[in-house]
XYZ file of C-alpha atoms in Angstrom:
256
model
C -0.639 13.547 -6.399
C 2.936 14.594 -6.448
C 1.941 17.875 -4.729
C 0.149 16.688 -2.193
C 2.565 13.625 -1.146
C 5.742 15.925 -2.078
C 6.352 13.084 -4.801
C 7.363 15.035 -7.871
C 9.058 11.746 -9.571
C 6.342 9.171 -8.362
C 3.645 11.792 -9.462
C 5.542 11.881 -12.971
C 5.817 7.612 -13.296
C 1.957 7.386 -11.905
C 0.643 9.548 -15.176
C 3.287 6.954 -17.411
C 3.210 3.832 -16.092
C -0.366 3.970 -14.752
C -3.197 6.845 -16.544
C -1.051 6.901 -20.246
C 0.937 3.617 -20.177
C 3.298 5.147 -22.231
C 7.033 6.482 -22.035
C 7.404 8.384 -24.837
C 9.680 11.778 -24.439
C 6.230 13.472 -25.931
C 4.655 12.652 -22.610
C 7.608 12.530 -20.014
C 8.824 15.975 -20.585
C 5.735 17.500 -19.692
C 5.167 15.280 -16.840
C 8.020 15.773 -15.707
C 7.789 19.428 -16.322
C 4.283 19.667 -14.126
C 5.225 17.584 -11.096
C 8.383 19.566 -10.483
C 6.209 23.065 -10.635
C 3.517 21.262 -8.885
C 5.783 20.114 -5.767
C 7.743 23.513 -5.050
C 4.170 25.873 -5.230
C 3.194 22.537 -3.108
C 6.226 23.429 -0.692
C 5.154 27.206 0.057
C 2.235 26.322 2.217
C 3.011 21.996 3.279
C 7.137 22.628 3.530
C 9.675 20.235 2.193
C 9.623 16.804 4.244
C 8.757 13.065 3.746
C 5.345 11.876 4.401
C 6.300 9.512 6.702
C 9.225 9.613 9.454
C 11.052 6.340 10.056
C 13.971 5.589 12.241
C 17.608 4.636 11.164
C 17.236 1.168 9.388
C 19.608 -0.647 8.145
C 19.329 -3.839 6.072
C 20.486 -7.361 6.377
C 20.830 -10.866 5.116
C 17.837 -12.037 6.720
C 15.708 -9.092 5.678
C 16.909 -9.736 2.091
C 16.147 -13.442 2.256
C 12.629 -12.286 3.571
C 11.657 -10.321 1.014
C 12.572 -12.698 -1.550
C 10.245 -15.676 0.417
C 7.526 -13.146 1.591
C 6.986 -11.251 -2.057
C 4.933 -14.001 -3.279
C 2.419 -13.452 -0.721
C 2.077 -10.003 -1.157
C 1.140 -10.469 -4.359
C -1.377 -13.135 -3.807
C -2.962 -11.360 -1.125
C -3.115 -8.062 -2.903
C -4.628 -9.405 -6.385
C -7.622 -10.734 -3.850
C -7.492 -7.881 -2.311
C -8.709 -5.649 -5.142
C -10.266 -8.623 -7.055
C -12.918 -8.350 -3.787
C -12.759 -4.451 -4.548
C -13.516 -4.347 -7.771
C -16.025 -6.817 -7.508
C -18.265 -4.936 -4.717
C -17.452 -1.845 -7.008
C -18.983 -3.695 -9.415
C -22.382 -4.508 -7.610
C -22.851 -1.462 -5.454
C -25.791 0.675 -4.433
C -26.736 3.591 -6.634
C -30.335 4.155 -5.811
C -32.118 4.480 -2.614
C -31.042 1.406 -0.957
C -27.330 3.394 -0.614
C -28.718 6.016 2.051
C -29.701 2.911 4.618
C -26.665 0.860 3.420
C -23.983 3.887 4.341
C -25.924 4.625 7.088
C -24.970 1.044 8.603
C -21.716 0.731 6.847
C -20.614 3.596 8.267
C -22.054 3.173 11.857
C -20.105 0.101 12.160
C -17.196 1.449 11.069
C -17.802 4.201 13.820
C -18.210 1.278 16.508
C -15.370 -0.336 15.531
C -13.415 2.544 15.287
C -14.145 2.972 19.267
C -11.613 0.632 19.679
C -9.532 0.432 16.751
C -8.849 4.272 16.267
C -6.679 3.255 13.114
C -9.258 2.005 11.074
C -10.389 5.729 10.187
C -9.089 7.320 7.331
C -7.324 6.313 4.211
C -4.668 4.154 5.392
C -2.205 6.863 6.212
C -2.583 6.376 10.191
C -1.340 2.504 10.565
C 1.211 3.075 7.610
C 2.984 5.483 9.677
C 2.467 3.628 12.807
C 4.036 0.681 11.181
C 6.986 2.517 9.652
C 7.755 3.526 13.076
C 8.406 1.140 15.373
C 10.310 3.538 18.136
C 7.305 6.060 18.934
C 5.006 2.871 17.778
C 4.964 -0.691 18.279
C 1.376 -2.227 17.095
C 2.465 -5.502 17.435
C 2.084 -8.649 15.311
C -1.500 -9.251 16.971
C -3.492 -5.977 16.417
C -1.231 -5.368 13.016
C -3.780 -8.714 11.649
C -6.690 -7.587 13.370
C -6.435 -3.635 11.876
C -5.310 -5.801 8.051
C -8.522 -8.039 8.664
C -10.698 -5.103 9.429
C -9.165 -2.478 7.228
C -9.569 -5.162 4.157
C -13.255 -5.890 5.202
C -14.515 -2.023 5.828
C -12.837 -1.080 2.517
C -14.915 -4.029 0.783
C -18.006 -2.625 2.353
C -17.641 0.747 1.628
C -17.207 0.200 -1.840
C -20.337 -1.976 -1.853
C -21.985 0.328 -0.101
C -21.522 2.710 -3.116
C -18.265 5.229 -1.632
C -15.952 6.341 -3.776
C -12.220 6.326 -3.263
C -9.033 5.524 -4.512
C -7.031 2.181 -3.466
C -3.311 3.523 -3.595
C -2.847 4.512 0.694
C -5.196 1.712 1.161
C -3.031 -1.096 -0.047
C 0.321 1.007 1.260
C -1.478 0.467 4.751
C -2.520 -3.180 3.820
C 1.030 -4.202 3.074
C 2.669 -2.758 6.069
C 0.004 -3.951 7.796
C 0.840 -7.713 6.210
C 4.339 -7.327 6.601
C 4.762 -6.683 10.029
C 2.625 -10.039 10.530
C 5.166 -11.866 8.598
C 8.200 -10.237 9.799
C 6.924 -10.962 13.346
C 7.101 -15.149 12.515
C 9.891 -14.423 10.349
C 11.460 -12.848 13.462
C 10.893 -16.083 15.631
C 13.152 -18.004 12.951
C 15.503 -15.521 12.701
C 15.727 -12.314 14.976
C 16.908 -9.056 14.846
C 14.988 -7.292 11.790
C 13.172 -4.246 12.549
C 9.470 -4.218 12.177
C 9.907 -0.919 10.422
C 12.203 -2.380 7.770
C 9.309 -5.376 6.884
C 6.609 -2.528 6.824
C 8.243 -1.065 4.261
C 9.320 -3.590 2.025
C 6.056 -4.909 2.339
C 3.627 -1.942 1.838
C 5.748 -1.200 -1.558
C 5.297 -4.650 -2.744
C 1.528 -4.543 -2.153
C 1.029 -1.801 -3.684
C 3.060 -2.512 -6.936
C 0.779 -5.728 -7.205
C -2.514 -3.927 -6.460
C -2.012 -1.295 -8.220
C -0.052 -2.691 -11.450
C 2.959 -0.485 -10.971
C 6.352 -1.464 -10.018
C 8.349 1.053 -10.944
C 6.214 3.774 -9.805
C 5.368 2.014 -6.122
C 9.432 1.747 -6.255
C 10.249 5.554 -6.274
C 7.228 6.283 -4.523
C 8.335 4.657 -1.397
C 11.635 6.601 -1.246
C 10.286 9.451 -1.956
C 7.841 9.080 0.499
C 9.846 7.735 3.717
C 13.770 8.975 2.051
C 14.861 5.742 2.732
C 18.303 4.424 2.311
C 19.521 3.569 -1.193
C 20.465 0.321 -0.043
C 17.026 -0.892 0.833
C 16.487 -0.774 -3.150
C 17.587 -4.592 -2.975
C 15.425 -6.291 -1.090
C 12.209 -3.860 -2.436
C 13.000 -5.133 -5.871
C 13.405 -8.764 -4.733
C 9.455 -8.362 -2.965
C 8.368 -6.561 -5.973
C 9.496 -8.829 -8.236
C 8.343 -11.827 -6.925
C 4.817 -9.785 -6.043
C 4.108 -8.893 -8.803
C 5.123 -12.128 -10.514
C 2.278 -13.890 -8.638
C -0.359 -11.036 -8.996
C 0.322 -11.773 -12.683
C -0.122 -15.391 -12.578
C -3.347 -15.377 -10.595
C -4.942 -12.815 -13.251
C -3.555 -15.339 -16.042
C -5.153 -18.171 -14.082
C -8.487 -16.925 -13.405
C -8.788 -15.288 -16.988
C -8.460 -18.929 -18.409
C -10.871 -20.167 -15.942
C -13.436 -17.698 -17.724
C-alpha cells in the first residue's frame, strides 16, 4: 500500500491503527522502517508525485462551518454503506450459481458504463475528477447519479461473489457525497470550491468506513499534498463522522 500510493506514513498507520491495532515502538519501528524502503524502490520505476493533482485551494469560514454540519452525514452514510457490503459479502455466491450471477453483474455494469465511463474501476477515476474541479466539473447532478450507482454496483459485486478491498471505494463515495452537499451548501453560501468539499468529504468517509481516523487523516495529504491548513476542517468532518458511524454500530448492536 504505501508503495503503490507513494504513502510511506499512511502505509505505516494502516498496519497500526488498522491490521495490528497496536502502537507499540515493537511494531512502529519496523513499520516505519518497511514503508520508507518500500516507497523510494517504489519511486525508481512510478517517480515521486501525489496520486491525485488538485488546484490551489484555500480554506474558509464557510468551508469550516461545513464540515462541522456535513461530518455527521458522512458517517451515517458510510456505516450503511459497508453495513450493505458486508452484508452481501456475507451471503454471496460460491458455487455454480456465481458464473451466471457475474456474468449479469458484470454485463450491467458494462451497459451502464456506456454512459457513465466513471463507474469502471476502483474508485480512483471520479475521486480525481472530483478533486479537480478546473480540468473537471461533474456537477452536483451526475456526482449523485455516479454515488447512487457506484454504491449499488459495489453491493452487487460483492454479492455476486468478487473480491476487493473498500478503501478507493469509499474515497470515491465521499467525494462523490461531498460535492452533492457542497453544491446545496453552495446555494446558502457561495464561493467554496467543489474541490475543497471533495476532499474533506472523501477523508471523512473513509475514516468512518474504514474505522481509521488517523490513518484516512495522513493519507489524504499524502495523497493530494494538500495545504496544512485544511487539517482543520478534515478533523472537524472526521470527528463528527466518525462520532456517528460509532453511534449507529452502538445502536444496532443493542437492537440485536
Amino acid at each position: 500500500m504505501a508503495a503503490v500510493y507513494n504513502v510511506p506514513l499512511g502505509g505505516m498507520l494502516y498496519i497500526m491503527e488498522v491490521l495490528l491495532c497496536t502502537f507499540n515502538w515493537s511494531v512502529l519501528i519496523p513499520a516505519l522502517t518497511t514503508c520508507a524502503i518500500a516507497v523510494v524502490i517504489s519511486w525508481i520505476g512510478l517517480g515521486n508525485a501525489p496520486l491525485y493533482n488538485i488546484p490551489d485551494l484555500n480554506i474558509s469560514y464557510s468551508l469550516v462551518i461545513w464540515s462541522i454540519l456535513a461530518g455527521p452525514v458522512f458517517g451515517y452514510v458510510a456505516y450503511w454503506f459497508i453495513w450493505v457490503a458486508n452484508k452481501a459479502r456475507l451471503h454471496s455466491h460460491h458455487n455454480w450459481h456465481m458464473l451466471l450471477v457475474c456474468f449479469i453483474n458484470f454485463t450491467l455494469i458494462g451497459f451502464l458504463a456506456i454512459y457513465f465511463p466513471a463507474l469502471l474501476g476502483n474508485g480512483k477515476s471520479p475521486a480525481e475528477m472530483e478533486f479537480d474541479d478546473l480540468d473537471y466539473f461533474v456537477g452536483v447532478e451526475l456526482s449523485l447519479i455516479l454515488l447512487v450507482l457506484r454504491m449499488l454496483i459495489c453491493w452487487s459485486s460483492l454479492g455476486s461473489g468478487a473480491q476487493g478491498g473498500l478503501l478507493t471505494p469509499s474515497l470515491a463515495n465521499g467525494a462523490l457525497l461531498a460535492v452533492v452537499l457542497g453544491g446545496l451548501w453552495n446555494l446558502l453560501w457561495p464561493g467554496t470550491s467543489f474541490s475543497a468539499f471533495a476532499i474533506i468529504g472523501s477523508v471523512a468517509f473513509v475514516a468512518a468506513a474504514q474505522k481509521m481516523p488517523i490513518t484516512a487523516i495522513v493519507l489524504i495529504f499524502e495523497l493530494t499534498r494538500i495545504k496544512f491548513n485544511f487539517l482543520i476542517p478534515i478533523m472537524f468532518a472526521v470527528s463528527g463522522s466518525v462520532g456517528i458511524s460509532t453511534l449507529c454500530m452502538k445502536i444496532c448492536s443493542q437492537k440485536k
